[in-house]
Amino acid sequence: MRILALAMLLAACSSAPMNALDSFGRCSLVVRFASKCCGIDQQARARVAGFLESDPRVVSVTEHGWGREGEVDVCVQMRPGLDYPEFSAFYTTLDDLLPETAAGTTGPVSLLVIGEDSE
């Protein structure tokens, strides 16, 4: 459901470059922090950062800012060769760190699965 919401957000949002995902290179998934008024959800960003720093399945994390209120896409490169149960467990844990809906003036946080490059 969050993937569909992100696709709709990408199509509707004029402030985010439509080719932003092309700049990520090799990402297994992207965590998108958006804003609807007054900045991103900094508490969710801190939870996600702590999780990504400590998880051994993560190879690298890069951030790509795209907005004027701190909006950022976090590109997560996973360890190659993760099987479905491992990736699913990672995704579920990461998803549980995110708010169900945007609270107050912070924007939504979305997950987008990019996949693994076959090269």
mmCIF file of C-alpha atoms in Angstrom:
data_model
loop_
_atom_site.group_PDB
_atom_site.id
_atom_site.type_symbol
_atom_site.label_atom_id
_atom_site.label_comp_id
_atom_site.label_asym_id
_atom_site.label_seq_id
_atom_site.Cartn_x
_atom_site.Cartn_y
_atom_site.Cartn_z
ATOM 1 C CA MET A 1 0.000 0.000 0.000
ATOM 2 C CA ARG A 2 2.848 2.401 0.806
ATOM 3 C CA ILE A 3 4.410 1.659 -2.588
ATOM 4 C CA LEU A 4 1.191 2.682 -4.345
ATOM 5 C CA ALA A 5 1.016 5.819 -2.209
ATOM 6 C CA LEU A 6 4.609 6.684 -3.112
ATOM 7 C CA ALA A 7 3.936 6.175 -6.819
ATOM 8 C CA MET A 8 0.967 8.512 -6.581
ATOM 9 C CA LEU A 9 3.065 11.025 -4.638
ATOM 10 C CA LEU A 10 5.801 10.947 -7.259
ATOM 11 C CA ALA A 11 3.295 11.522 -10.040
ATOM 12 C CA ALA A 12 1.567 14.395 -8.253
ATOM 13 C CA CYS A 13 4.436 16.173 -6.548
ATOM 14 C CA SER A 14 5.940 18.903 -8.687
ATOM 15 C CA SER A 15 8.688 19.842 -6.207
ATOM 16 C CA ALA A 16 10.369 16.443 -6.390
ATOM 17 C CA PRO A 17 12.256 15.823 -9.610
ATOM 18 C CA MET A 18 10.579 13.010 -11.528
ATOM 19 C CA ASN A 19 13.973 11.499 -12.322
ATOM 20 C CA ALA A 20 15.121 11.547 -8.672
ATOM 21 C CA LEU A 21 15.130 7.763 -8.462
ATOM 22 C CA ASP A 22 17.515 7.589 -11.427
ATOM 23 C CA SER A 23 20.204 9.316 -9.364
ATOM 24 C CA PHE A 24 20.315 6.597 -6.710
ATOM 25 C CA GLY A 25 22.363 4.102 -8.648
ATOM 26 C CA ARG A 26 22.170 0.794 -6.837
ATOM 27 C CA CYS A 27 19.516 0.888 -4.147
ATOM 28 C CA SER A 28 17.562 -1.989 -2.723
ATOM 29 C CA LEU A 29 14.982 0.384 -1.307
ATOM 30 C CA VAL A 30 14.338 4.054 -0.691
ATOM 31 C CA VAL A 31 12.875 5.692 2.397
ATOM 32 C CA ARG A 32 11.215 8.958 1.314
ATOM 33 C CA PHE A 33 10.690 11.685 3.910
ATOM 34 C CA ALA A 34 8.270 14.296 2.569
ATOM 35 C CA SER A 35 6.811 17.472 4.040
ATOM 36 C CA LYS A 36 3.347 18.926 3.826
ATOM 37 C CA CYS A 37 4.120 22.211 5.549
ATOM 38 C CA CYS A 38 6.834 22.546 8.125
ATOM 39 C CA GLY A 39 9.500 19.929 7.578
ATOM 40 C CA ILE A 40 9.914 16.193 7.718
ATOM 41 C CA ASP A 41 9.246 13.838 10.612
ATOM 42 C CA GLN A 42 12.630 14.165 12.374
ATOM 43 C CA GLN A 43 11.766 11.547 15.007
ATOM 44 C CA ALA A 44 11.036 8.946 12.324
ATOM 45 C CA ARG A 45 14.215 9.938 10.493
ATOM 46 C CA ALA A 46 16.258 9.412 13.676
ATOM 47 C CA ARG A 47 14.677 5.985 14.280
ATOM 48 C CA VAL A 48 15.367 4.931 10.695
ATOM 49 C CA ALA A 49 18.963 6.208 10.818
ATOM 50 C CA GLY A 50 19.686 4.290 14.024
ATOM 51 C CA PHE A 51 18.232 1.093 12.594
ATOM 52 C CA LEU A 52 20.126 1.399 9.291
ATOM 53 C CA GLU A 53 23.439 2.132 11.050
ATOM 54 C CA SER A 54 23.199 -0.987 13.192
ATOM 55 C CA ASP A 55 21.735 -3.545 10.777
ATOM 56 C CA PRO A 56 24.336 -5.931 9.282
ATOM 57 C CA ARG A 57 22.197 -6.440 6.148
ATOM 58 C CA VAL A 58 22.841 -2.821 5.108
ATOM 59 C CA VAL A 59 25.884 -2.192 2.909
ATOM 60 C CA SER A 60 25.508 1.568 2.449
ATOM 61 C CA VAL A 61 23.137 4.467 2.993
ATOM 62 C CA THR A 62 23.128 7.676 0.949
ATOM 63 C CA GLU A 63 20.802 10.640 1.229
ATOM 64 C CA HIS A 64 19.448 12.780 -1.600
ATOM 65 C CA GLY A 65 17.724 16.023 -0.632
ATOM 66 C CA TRP A 66 14.999 17.227 -2.982
ATOM 67 C CA GLY A 67 12.854 19.829 -1.253
ATOM 68 C CA ARG A 68 12.935 23.140 0.553
ATOM 69 C CA GLU A 69 11.700 21.828 3.904
ATOM 70 C CA GLY A 70 14.235 19.086 4.502
ATOM 71 C CA GLU A 71 12.641 16.509 2.212
ATOM 72 C CA VAL A 72 15.041 13.684 1.595
ATOM 73 C CA ASP A 73 15.203 10.268 -0.017
ATOM 74 C CA VAL A 74 17.377 7.750 1.794
ATOM 75 C CA CYS A 75 18.884 5.162 -0.545
ATOM 76 C CA VAL A 76 19.588 1.855 1.181
ATOM 77 C CA GLN A 77 21.845 -0.700 -0.466
ATOM 78 C CA MET A 78 21.364 -4.157 0.999
ATOM 79 C CA ARG A 79 23.903 -6.956 1.241
ATOM 80 C CA PRO A 80 23.831 -8.900 -2.055
ATOM 81 C CA GLY A 81 22.149 -12.271 -2.057
ATOM 82 C CA LEU A 82 19.588 -11.702 0.688
ATOM 83 C CA ASP A 83 16.834 -14.269 0.392
ATOM 84 C CA TYR A 84 13.174 -13.322 0.547
ATOM 85 C CA PRO A 85 12.661 -14.130 4.266
ATOM 86 C CA GLU A 86 15.688 -11.988 5.228
ATOM 87 C CA PHE A 87 14.593 -9.050 3.077
ATOM 88 C CA SER A 88 10.999 -9.376 4.234
ATOM 89 C CA ALA A 89 12.055 -9.334 7.894
ATOM 90 C CA PHE A 90 14.213 -6.240 7.255
ATOM 91 C CA TYR A 91 11.389 -4.470 5.410
ATOM 92 C CA THR A 92 8.854 -5.271 8.129
ATOM 93 C CA THR A 93 11.143 -3.995 10.890
ATOM 94 C CA LEU A 94 11.868 -0.807 8.951
ATOM 95 C CA ASP A 95 8.186 -0.297 8.151
ATOM 96 C CA ASP A 96 7.308 -0.662 11.839
ATOM 97 C CA LEU A 97 9.567 2.333 12.611
ATOM 98 C CA LEU A 98 7.526 4.605 10.353
ATOM 99 C CA PRO A 99 4.353 6.443 11.335
ATOM 100 C CA GLU A 100 1.104 5.091 9.902
ATOM 101 C CA THR A 101 0.022 8.587 8.898
ATOM 102 C CA ALA A 102 1.580 12.029 8.923
ATOM 103 C CA ALA A 103 1.036 13.657 12.296
ATOM 104 C CA GLY A 104 0.559 17.379 12.750
ATOM 105 C CA THR A 105 2.522 19.364 10.199
ATOM 106 C CA THR A 106 5.116 16.732 9.330
ATOM 107 C CA GLY A 107 4.920 14.992 6.013
ATOM 108 C CA PRO A 108 4.450 11.359 5.110
ATOM 109 C CA VAL A 109 7.220 8.783 5.150
ATOM 110 C CA SER A 110 7.158 6.132 2.419
ATOM 111 C CA LEU A 111 9.100 3.015 1.471
ATOM 112 C CA LEU A 112 9.851 2.160 -2.139
ATOM 113 C CA VAL A 113 11.409 -1.179 -3.055
ATOM 114 C CA ILE A 114 13.818 -0.670 -5.967
ATOM 115 C CA GLY A 115 15.372 -4.128 -6.146
ATOM 116 C CA GLU A 116 18.829 -5.460 -6.700
ATOM 117 C CA ASP A 117 20.822 -4.834 -9.853
ATOM 118 C CA SER A 118 21.472 -8.101 -11.673
ATOM 119 C CA GLU A 119 25.031 -7.187 -12.693
#
